[in-house]
């Protein structure tokens, strides 16, 4: 949820650089649509975290950012939009996975394989 803005911006950049006839573009647009549905909840999430942790809404210090990013499960589940966001996140995960698979085909290699070998 917290990072949905960065993912949204990255997908916009990717789509902007792809020709309309590229098959990858359709998959990227599906991923963007899914992320957009999740992104809608971001402001509510930030407001919820600000209230739950008594944070200044304008604060961007590391403590405030960490409070908004790493939240205990029971606090997350108490958020009024949890069920809706969870459904949206499941869709995003599926669409991003599809995009990642097509990116492997497009690029000729899987750059995430390096992360898996290091783990």
mmCIF file of N, CA and C in Angstrom:
data_model
loop_
_atom_site.group_PDB
_atom_site.id
_atom_site.type_symbol
_atom_site.label_atom_id
_atom_site.label_comp_id
_atom_site.label_asym_id
_atom_site.label_seq_id
_atom_site.Cartn_x
_atom_site.Cartn_y
_atom_site.Cartn_z
ATOM 1 N N UNK A 1 0.825 -1.189 0.000
ATOM 2 C CA UNK A 1 0.000 0.000 0.000
ATOM 3 C C UNK A 1 0.871 1.255 0.000
ATOM 4 N N UNK A 2 1.809 1.287 0.932
ATOM 5 C CA UNK A 2 2.651 2.472 1.094
ATOM 6 C C UNK A 2 3.415 2.789 -0.188
ATOM 7 N N UNK A 3 3.933 1.773 -0.862
ATOM 8 C CA UNK A 3 4.752 1.970 -2.062
ATOM 9 C C UNK A 3 3.950 2.025 -3.357
ATOM 10 N N UNK A 4 2.646 2.001 -3.275
ATOM 11 C CA UNK A 4 1.830 1.961 -4.499
ATOM 12 C C UNK A 4 2.068 3.178 -5.389
ATOM 13 N N UNK A 5 2.399 4.310 -4.806
ATOM 14 C CA UNK A 5 2.656 5.508 -5.606
ATOM 15 C C UNK A 5 3.892 5.311 -6.488
ATOM 16 N N UNK A 6 4.950 4.743 -5.931
ATOM 17 C CA UNK A 6 6.185 4.513 -6.698
ATOM 18 C C UNK A 6 5.961 3.466 -7.792
ATOM 19 N N UNK A 7 5.215 2.427 -7.480
ATOM 20 C CA UNK A 7 4.927 1.390 -8.480
ATOM 21 C C UNK A 7 4.077 1.984 -9.597
ATOM 22 N N UNK A 8 3.090 2.770 -9.239
ATOM 23 C CA UNK A 8 2.234 3.436 -10.220
ATOM 24 C C UNK A 8 3.068 4.303 -11.165
ATOM 25 N N UNK A 9 3.956 5.094 -10.600
ATOM 26 C CA UNK A 9 4.810 5.982 -11.414
ATOM 27 C C UNK A 9 5.730 5.173 -12.332
ATOM 28 N N UNK A 10 6.281 4.085 -11.833
ATOM 29 C CA UNK A 10 7.158 3.245 -12.655
ATOM 30 C C UNK A 10 6.404 2.620 -13.818
ATOM 31 N N UNK A 11 5.211 2.164 -13.555
ATOM 32 C CA UNK A 11 4.407 1.583 -14.642
ATOM 33 C C UNK A 11 4.020 2.636 -15.672
ATOM 34 N N UNK A 12 3.728 3.841 -15.212
ATOM 35 C CA UNK A 12 3.426 4.925 -16.155
ATOM 36 C C UNK A 12 4.626 5.190 -17.057
ATOM 37 N N UNK A 13 5.823 5.206 -16.471
ATOM 38 C CA UNK A 13 7.046 5.412 -17.259
ATOM 39 C C UNK A 13 7.251 4.277 -18.254
ATOM 40 N N UNK A 14 7.044 3.053 -17.814
ATOM 41 C CA UNK A 14 7.207 1.890 -18.695
ATOM 42 C C UNK A 14 6.246 1.971 -19.872
ATOM 43 N N UNK A 15 4.997 2.219 -19.592
ATOM 44 C CA UNK A 15 3.986 2.289 -20.653
ATOM 45 C C UNK A 15 4.295 3.437 -21.610
ATOM 46 N N UNK A 16 4.744 4.546 -21.075
ATOM 47 C CA UNK A 16 5.083 5.697 -21.914
ATOM 48 C C UNK A 16 6.203 5.401 -22.900
ATOM 49 N N UNK A 17 7.056 4.429 -22.561
ATOM 50 C CA UNK A 17 8.173 4.089 -23.430
ATOM 51 C C UNK A 17 7.904 2.938 -24.380
ATOM 52 N N UNK A 18 6.707 2.364 -24.316
ATOM 53 C CA UNK A 18 6.379 1.224 -25.174
ATOM 54 C C UNK A 18 5.469 1.640 -26.324
ATOM 55 N N UNK A 19 5.762 1.143 -27.489
ATOM 56 C CA UNK A 19 4.894 1.398 -28.645
ATOM 57 C C UNK A 19 3.537 0.740 -28.407
ATOM 58 N N UNK A 20 2.458 1.363 -28.879
ATOM 59 C CA UNK A 20 1.117 0.826 -28.638
ATOM 60 C C UNK A 20 0.901 -0.607 -29.137
ATOM 61 N N UNK A 21 1.598 -1.010 -30.184
ATOM 62 C CA UNK A 21 1.377 -2.340 -30.746
ATOM 63 C C UNK A 21 2.151 -3.441 -30.007
ATOM 64 N N UNK A 22 3.033 -3.095 -29.087
ATOM 65 C CA UNK A 22 3.802 -4.091 -28.339
ATOM 66 C C UNK A 22 2.880 -4.914 -27.447
ATOM 67 N N UNK A 23 2.963 -6.245 -27.509
ATOM 68 C CA UNK A 23 2.134 -7.082 -26.623
ATOM 69 C C UNK A 23 2.404 -6.797 -25.137
ATOM 70 N N UNK A 24 3.634 -6.449 -24.807
ATOM 71 C CA UNK A 24 3.995 -6.134 -23.429
ATOM 72 C C UNK A 24 3.199 -4.938 -22.898
ATOM 73 N N UNK A 25 2.846 -4.035 -23.777
ATOM 74 C CA UNK A 25 2.130 -2.828 -23.350
ATOM 75 C C UNK A 25 0.765 -3.174 -22.756
ATOM 76 N N UNK A 26 0.054 -4.105 -23.370
ATOM 77 C CA UNK A 26 -1.272 -4.490 -22.853
ATOM 78 C C UNK A 26 -1.151 -5.067 -21.441
ATOM 79 N N UNK A 27 -0.152 -5.893 -21.229
ATOM 80 C CA UNK A 27 0.065 -6.477 -19.906
ATOM 81 C C UNK A 27 0.453 -5.399 -18.904
ATOM 82 N N UNK A 28 1.286 -4.453 -19.327
ATOM 83 C CA UNK A 28 1.672 -3.347 -18.449
ATOM 84 C C UNK A 28 0.468 -2.474 -18.115
ATOM 85 N N UNK A 29 -0.418 -2.259 -19.082
ATOM 86 C CA UNK A 29 -1.626 -1.468 -18.824
ATOM 87 C C UNK A 29 -2.555 -2.183 -17.849
ATOM 88 N N UNK A 30 -2.644 -3.513 -17.945
ATOM 89 C CA UNK A 30 -3.450 -4.274 -16.983
ATOM 90 C C UNK A 30 -2.860 -4.144 -15.576
ATOM 91 N N UNK A 31 -1.534 -4.209 -15.489
ATOM 92 C CA UNK A 31 -0.882 -4.046 -14.186
ATOM 93 C C UNK A 31 -1.124 -2.637 -13.642
ATOM 94 N N UNK A 32 -1.038 -1.641 -14.503
ATOM 95 C CA UNK A 32 -1.277 -0.259 -14.083
ATOM 96 C C UNK A 32 -2.711 -0.083 -13.581
ATOM 97 N N UNK A 33 -3.664 -0.671 -14.281
ATOM 98 C CA UNK A 33 -5.060 -0.572 -13.839
ATOM 99 C C UNK A 33 -5.235 -1.194 -12.452
ATOM 100 N N UNK A 34 -4.582 -2.331 -12.229
ATOM 101 C CA UNK A 34 -4.676 -2.992 -10.923
ATOM 102 C C UNK A 34 -4.009 -2.142 -9.841
ATOM 103 N N UNK A 35 -2.833 -1.602 -10.130
ATOM 104 C CA UNK A 35 -2.133 -0.756 -9.158
ATOM 105 C C UNK A 35 -2.936 0.516 -8.886
ATOM 106 N N UNK A 36 -3.576 1.044 -9.912
ATOM 107 C CA UNK A 36 -4.403 2.244 -9.730
ATOM 108 C C UNK A 36 -5.535 1.983 -8.753
ATOM 109 N N UNK A 37 -6.131 0.792 -8.820
ATOM 110 C CA UNK A 37 -7.204 0.437 -7.888
ATOM 111 C C UNK A 37 -6.680 0.360 -6.454
ATOM 112 N N UNK A 38 -5.442 -0.095 -6.295
ATOM 113 C CA UNK A 38 -4.829 -0.139 -4.968
ATOM 114 C C UNK A 38 -4.398 1.259 -4.521
ATOM 115 N N UNK A 39 -3.880 2.023 -5.439
ATOM 116 C CA UNK A 39 -3.391 3.376 -5.160
ATOM 117 C C UNK A 39 -4.499 4.269 -4.586
ATOM 118 N N UNK A 40 -5.730 3.998 -4.961
ATOM 119 C CA UNK A 40 -6.880 4.769 -4.462
ATOM 120 C C UNK A 40 -6.942 4.728 -2.934
ATOM 121 N N UNK A 41 -6.486 3.632 -2.352
ATOM 122 C CA UNK A 41 -6.546 3.474 -0.893
ATOM 123 C C UNK A 41 -5.378 4.145 -0.167
ATOM 124 N N UNK A 42 -4.372 4.597 -0.884
ATOM 125 C CA UNK A 42 -3.142 5.080 -0.262
ATOM 126 C C UNK A 42 -3.380 6.248 0.704
ATOM 127 N N UNK A 43 -4.154 7.243 0.287
ATOM 128 C CA UNK A 43 -4.386 8.394 1.168
ATOM 129 C C UNK A 43 -5.111 7.989 2.445
ATOM 130 N N UNK A 44 -6.068 7.081 2.317
ATOM 131 C CA UNK A 44 -6.765 6.583 3.502
ATOM 132 C C UNK A 44 -5.796 5.833 4.415
ATOM 133 N N UNK A 45 -4.916 5.036 3.820
ATOM 134 C CA UNK A 45 -3.926 4.299 4.605
ATOM 135 C C UNK A 45 -2.999 5.254 5.355
ATOM 136 N N UNK A 46 -2.518 6.269 4.664
ATOM 137 C CA UNK A 46 -1.626 7.233 5.305
ATOM 138 C C UNK A 46 -2.338 7.958 6.449
ATOM 139 N N UNK A 47 -3.572 8.361 6.225
ATOM 140 C CA UNK A 47 -4.336 9.046 7.275
ATOM 141 C C UNK A 47 -4.570 8.118 8.462
ATOM 142 N N UNK A 48 -4.865 6.862 8.178
ATOM 143 C CA UNK A 48 -5.065 5.870 9.236
ATOM 144 C C UNK A 48 -3.793 5.698 10.066
ATOM 145 N N UNK A 49 -2.660 5.543 9.396
ATOM 146 C CA UNK A 49 -1.382 5.382 10.100
ATOM 147 C C UNK A 49 -1.034 6.632 10.900
ATOM 148 N N UNK A 50 -1.271 7.791 10.317
ATOM 149 C CA UNK A 50 -0.986 9.041 11.029
ATOM 150 C C UNK A 50 -1.778 9.110 12.332
ATOM 151 N N UNK A 51 -3.042 8.715 12.262
ATOM 152 C CA UNK A 51 -3.882 8.739 13.461
ATOM 153 C C UNK A 51 -3.482 7.634 14.439
ATOM 154 N N UNK A 52 -3.272 6.424 13.933
ATOM 155 C CA UNK A 52 -2.942 5.288 14.797
ATOM 156 C C UNK A 52 -1.629 5.489 15.549
ATOM 157 N N UNK A 53 -0.679 6.158 14.913
ATOM 158 C CA UNK A 53 0.644 6.328 15.517
ATOM 159 C C UNK A 53 0.933 7.769 15.930
ATOM 160 N N UNK A 54 -0.111 8.600 15.880
ATOM 161 C CA UNK A 54 0.003 10.012 16.282
ATOM 162 C C UNK A 54 1.143 10.709 15.530
ATOM 163 N N UNK A 55 1.102 10.574 14.188
ATOM 164 C CA UNK A 55 2.131 11.161 13.330
ATOM 165 C C UNK A 55 1.633 12.454 12.702
ATOM 166 N N UNK A 56 2.543 13.364 12.497
ATOM 167 C CA UNK A 56 2.241 14.575 11.745
ATOM 168 C C UNK A 56 2.048 14.179 10.280
ATOM 169 N N UNK A 57 0.911 14.506 9.676
ATOM 170 C CA UNK A 57 0.671 14.128 8.281
ATOM 171 C C UNK A 57 1.739 14.639 7.308
ATOM 172 N N UNK A 58 2.407 15.722 7.660
ATOM 173 C CA UNK A 58 3.433 16.296 6.793
ATOM 174 C C UNK A 58 4.827 15.701 7.047
ATOM 175 N N UNK A 59 4.958 14.905 8.097
ATOM 176 C CA UNK A 59 6.269 14.383 8.478
ATOM 177 C C UNK A 59 6.793 13.382 7.454
ATOM 178 N N UNK A 60 8.059 13.535 7.120
ATOM 179 C CA UNK A 60 8.721 12.610 6.192
ATOM 180 C C UNK A 60 9.999 12.037 6.797
ATOM 181 N N UNK A 61 10.165 12.205 8.115
ATOM 182 C CA UNK A 61 11.338 11.657 8.784
ATOM 183 C C UNK A 61 11.291 10.127 8.761
ATOM 184 N N UNK A 62 12.417 9.503 9.018
ATOM 185 C CA UNK A 62 12.499 8.046 8.907
ATOM 186 C C UNK A 62 11.561 7.335 9.879
ATOM 187 N N UNK A 63 11.386 7.847 11.087
ATOM 188 C CA UNK A 63 10.482 7.216 12.046
ATOM 189 C C UNK A 63 9.039 7.205 11.514
ATOM 190 N N UNK A 64 8.578 8.343 11.031
ATOM 191 C CA UNK A 64 7.206 8.431 10.506
ATOM 192 C C UNK A 64 7.029 7.517 9.300
ATOM 193 N N UNK A 65 8.005 7.535 8.410
ATOM 194 C CA UNK A 65 7.919 6.691 7.206
ATOM 195 C C UNK A 65 7.900 5.212 7.576
ATOM 196 N N UNK A 66 8.693 4.813 8.537
ATOM 197 C CA UNK A 66 8.721 3.416 8.974
ATOM 198 C C UNK A 66 7.404 3.023 9.633
ATOM 199 N N UNK A 67 6.820 3.941 10.399
ATOM 200 C CA UNK A 67 5.521 3.661 11.027
ATOM 201 C C UNK A 67 4.437 3.427 9.983
ATOM 202 N N UNK A 68 4.529 4.128 8.876
ATOM 203 C CA UNK A 68 3.538 3.976 7.814
ATOM 204 C C UNK A 68 3.792 2.725 6.968
ATOM 205 N N UNK A 69 5.022 2.288 6.920
ATOM 206 C CA UNK A 69 5.404 1.168 6.063
ATOM 207 C C UNK A 69 5.319 -0.179 6.773
ATOM 208 N N UNK A 70 5.804 -0.285 7.989
ATOM 209 C CA UNK A 70 5.879 -1.554 8.717
ATOM 210 C C UNK A 70 4.878 -1.512 9.871
ATOM 211 N N UNK A 71 3.732 -2.116 9.655
ATOM 212 C CA UNK A 71 2.629 -2.033 10.607
ATOM 213 C C UNK A 71 2.234 -3.447 11.052
ATOM 214 N N UNK A 72 2.020 -3.608 12.338
ATOM 215 C CA UNK A 72 1.627 -4.916 12.875
ATOM 216 C C UNK A 72 0.307 -5.364 12.254
ATOM 217 N N UNK A 73 0.184 -6.676 12.103
ATOM 218 C CA UNK A 73 -0.988 -7.278 11.467
ATOM 219 C C UNK A 73 -2.320 -6.856 12.058
ATOM 220 N N UNK A 74 -2.397 -6.828 13.386
ATOM 221 C CA UNK A 74 -3.683 -6.472 14.004
ATOM 222 C C UNK A 74 -4.060 -5.026 13.719
ATOM 223 N N UNK A 75 -3.069 -4.154 13.590
ATOM 224 C CA UNK A 75 -3.340 -2.753 13.257
ATOM 225 C C UNK A 75 -3.796 -2.657 11.800
ATOM 226 N N UNK A 76 -3.152 -3.399 10.931
ATOM 227 C CA UNK A 76 -3.543 -3.410 9.509
ATOM 228 C C UNK A 76 -4.972 -3.916 9.361
ATOM 229 N N UNK A 77 -5.275 -5.019 10.024
ATOM 230 C CA UNK A 77 -6.620 -5.605 9.886
ATOM 231 C C UNK A 77 -7.717 -4.730 10.482
ATOM 232 N N UNK A 78 -7.352 -3.807 11.378
ATOM 233 C CA UNK A 78 -8.339 -2.887 11.963
ATOM 234 C C UNK A 78 -8.648 -1.701 11.046
ATOM 235 N N UNK A 79 -7.838 -1.509 10.018
ATOM 236 C CA UNK A 79 -8.089 -0.428 9.062
ATOM 237 C C UNK A 79 -9.425 -0.694 8.373
ATOM 238 N N UNK A 80 -10.316 0.281 8.293
ATOM 239 C CA UNK A 80 -11.657 0.062 7.726
ATOM 240 C C UNK A 80 -11.668 -0.466 6.283
ATOM 241 N N UNK A 81 -10.627 -0.192 5.520
ATOM 242 C CA UNK A 81 -10.602 -0.618 4.113
ATOM 243 C C UNK A 81 -9.737 -1.854 3.887
ATOM 244 N N UNK A 82 -9.389 -2.544 4.966
ATOM 245 C CA UNK A 82 -8.483 -3.681 4.859
ATOM 246 C C UNK A 82 -8.966 -4.722 3.847
ATOM 247 N N UNK A 83 -10.200 -5.158 3.951
ATOM 248 C CA UNK A 83 -10.697 -6.225 3.065
ATOM 249 C C UNK A 83 -10.663 -5.800 1.599
ATOM 250 N N UNK A 84 -11.037 -4.562 1.340
ATOM 251 C CA UNK A 84 -11.027 -4.059 -0.035
ATOM 252 C C UNK A 84 -9.595 -3.963 -0.573
ATOM 253 N N UNK A 85 -8.700 -3.461 0.260
ATOM 254 C CA UNK A 85 -7.307 -3.325 -0.161
ATOM 255 C C UNK A 85 -6.653 -4.690 -0.337
ATOM 256 N N UNK A 86 -7.015 -5.634 0.503
ATOM 257 C CA UNK A 86 -6.465 -6.994 0.386
ATOM 258 C C UNK A 86 -6.871 -7.621 -0.950
ATOM 259 N N UNK A 87 -8.112 -7.424 -1.341
ATOM 260 C CA UNK A 87 -8.588 -7.918 -2.639
ATOM 261 C C UNK A 87 -7.848 -7.223 -3.775
ATOM 262 N N UNK A 88 -7.699 -5.913 -3.671
ATOM 263 C CA UNK A 88 -6.972 -5.157 -4.697
ATOM 264 C C UNK A 88 -5.519 -5.612 -4.779
ATOM 265 N N UNK A 89 -4.901 -5.877 -3.636
ATOM 266 C CA UNK A 89 -3.511 -6.325 -3.615
ATOM 267 C C UNK A 89 -3.357 -7.698 -4.274
ATOM 268 N N UNK A 90 -4.304 -8.572 -4.073
ATOM 269 C CA UNK A 90 -4.249 -9.895 -4.720
ATOM 270 C C UNK A 90 -4.275 -9.739 -6.242
ATOM 271 N N UNK A 91 -5.096 -8.836 -6.732
ATOM 272 C CA UNK A 91 -5.163 -8.576 -8.175
ATOM 273 C C UNK A 91 -3.847 -7.971 -8.668
ATOM 274 N N UNK A 92 -3.309 -7.021 -7.921
ATOM 275 C CA UNK A 92 -2.032 -6.410 -8.284
ATOM 276 C C UNK A 92 -0.940 -7.471 -8.359
ATOM 277 N N UNK A 93 -0.884 -8.338 -7.377
ATOM 278 C CA UNK A 93 0.139 -9.382 -7.345
ATOM 279 C C UNK A 93 0.057 -10.257 -8.592
ATOM 280 N N UNK A 94 -1.144 -10.628 -8.975
ATOM 281 C CA UNK A 94 -1.325 -11.458 -10.175
ATOM 282 C C UNK A 94 -0.874 -10.706 -11.432
ATOM 283 N N UNK A 95 -1.291 -9.465 -11.557
ATOM 284 C CA UNK A 95 -0.973 -8.678 -12.764
ATOM 285 C C UNK A 95 0.519 -8.348 -12.844
ATOM 286 N N UNK A 96 1.130 -8.048 -11.715
ATOM 287 C CA UNK A 96 2.566 -7.753 -11.705
ATOM 288 C C UNK A 96 3.366 -9.024 -12.018
ATOM 289 N N UNK A 97 2.901 -10.163 -11.519
ATOM 290 C CA UNK A 97 3.558 -11.433 -11.844
ATOM 291 C C UNK A 97 3.484 -11.703 -13.344
ATOM 292 N N UNK A 98 2.326 -11.475 -13.934
ATOM 293 C CA UNK A 98 2.178 -11.637 -15.386
ATOM 294 C C UNK A 98 3.128 -10.706 -16.137
ATOM 295 N N UNK A 99 3.215 -9.463 -15.669
ATOM 296 C CA UNK A 99 4.101 -8.489 -16.310
ATOM 297 C C UNK A 99 5.559 -8.913 -16.176
ATOM 298 N N UNK A 100 5.937 -9.391 -15.003
ATOM 299 C CA UNK A 100 7.315 -9.822 -14.787
ATOM 300 C C UNK A 100 7.670 -10.963 -15.737
ATOM 301 N N UNK A 101 6.750 -11.892 -15.937
ATOM 302 C CA UNK A 101 7.003 -13.002 -16.862
ATOM 303 C C UNK A 101 7.182 -12.494 -18.295
ATOM 304 N N UNK A 102 6.372 -11.539 -18.704
ATOM 305 C CA UNK A 102 6.518 -10.980 -20.052
ATOM 306 C C UNK A 102 7.786 -10.139 -20.178
ATOM 307 N N UNK A 103 8.192 -9.485 -19.102
ATOM 308 C CA UNK A 103 9.439 -8.726 -19.128
ATOM 309 C C UNK A 103 10.642 -9.655 -19.320
ATOM 310 N N UNK A 104 10.566 -10.846 -18.723
ATOM 311 C CA UNK A 104 11.631 -11.832 -18.926
ATOM 312 C C UNK A 104 11.725 -12.183 -20.405
ATOM 313 N N UNK A 105 10.589 -12.432 -21.036
ATOM 314 C CA UNK A 105 10.578 -12.746 -22.472
ATOM 315 C C UNK A 105 11.097 -11.559 -23.289
ATOM 316 N N UNK A 106 10.669 -10.375 -22.921
ATOM 317 C CA UNK A 106 11.038 -9.165 -23.651
ATOM 318 C C UNK A 106 12.540 -8.868 -23.528
ATOM 319 N N UNK A 107 13.075 -9.005 -22.315
ATOM 320 C CA UNK A 107 14.481 -8.670 -22.049
ATOM 321 C C UNK A 107 15.435 -9.817 -22.373
ATOM 322 N N UNK A 108 14.919 -11.020 -22.392
ATOM 323 C CA UNK A 108 15.766 -12.167 -22.676
ATOM 324 C C UNK A 108 16.393 -12.791 -21.450
ATOM 325 N N UNK A 109 16.174 -12.218 -20.285
ATOM 326 C CA UNK A 109 16.664 -12.813 -19.044
ATOM 327 C C UNK A 109 15.857 -12.265 -17.859
ATOM 328 N N UNK A 110 15.951 -12.985 -16.745
ATOM 329 C CA UNK A 110 15.196 -12.640 -15.544
ATOM 330 C C UNK A 110 16.128 -11.945 -14.558
ATOM 331 N N UNK A 111 16.017 -10.631 -14.454
ATOM 332 C CA UNK A 111 16.903 -9.893 -13.552
ATOM 333 C C UNK A 111 16.618 -10.193 -12.083
ATOM 334 N N UNK A 112 15.427 -10.728 -11.785
ATOM 335 C CA UNK A 112 15.114 -11.062 -10.389
ATOM 336 C C UNK A 112 15.774 -12.371 -9.977
ATOM 337 N N UNK A 113 16.283 -13.152 -10.911
ATOM 338 C CA UNK A 113 16.950 -14.407 -10.573
ATOM 339 C C UNK A 113 18.163 -14.151 -9.693
ATOM 340 N N UNK A 114 18.823 -13.038 -9.872
ATOM 341 C CA UNK A 114 19.971 -12.701 -9.031
ATOM 342 C C UNK A 114 19.554 -12.550 -7.584
ATOM 343 N N UNK A 115 18.392 -11.958 -7.337
ATOM 344 C CA UNK A 115 17.891 -11.797 -5.977
ATOM 345 C C UNK A 115 17.610 -13.152 -5.342
ATOM 346 N N UNK A 116 17.055 -14.073 -6.105
ATOM 347 C CA UNK A 116 16.710 -15.399 -5.566
ATOM 348 C C UNK A 116 17.958 -16.208 -5.257
ATOM 349 N N UNK A 117 19.019 -16.087 -6.070
ATOM 350 C CA UNK A 117 20.258 -16.817 -5.812
ATOM 351 C C UNK A 117 20.964 -16.290 -4.578
ATOM 352 N N UNK A 118 20.850 -15.007 -4.309
ATOM 353 C CA UNK A 118 21.515 -14.401 -3.167
ATOM 354 C C UNK A 118 20.846 -14.787 -1.852
ATOM 355 N N UNK A 119 19.574 -15.144 -1.920
ATOM 356 C CA UNK A 119 18.814 -15.451 -0.696
ATOM 357 C C UNK A 119 19.164 -16.800 -0.107
#
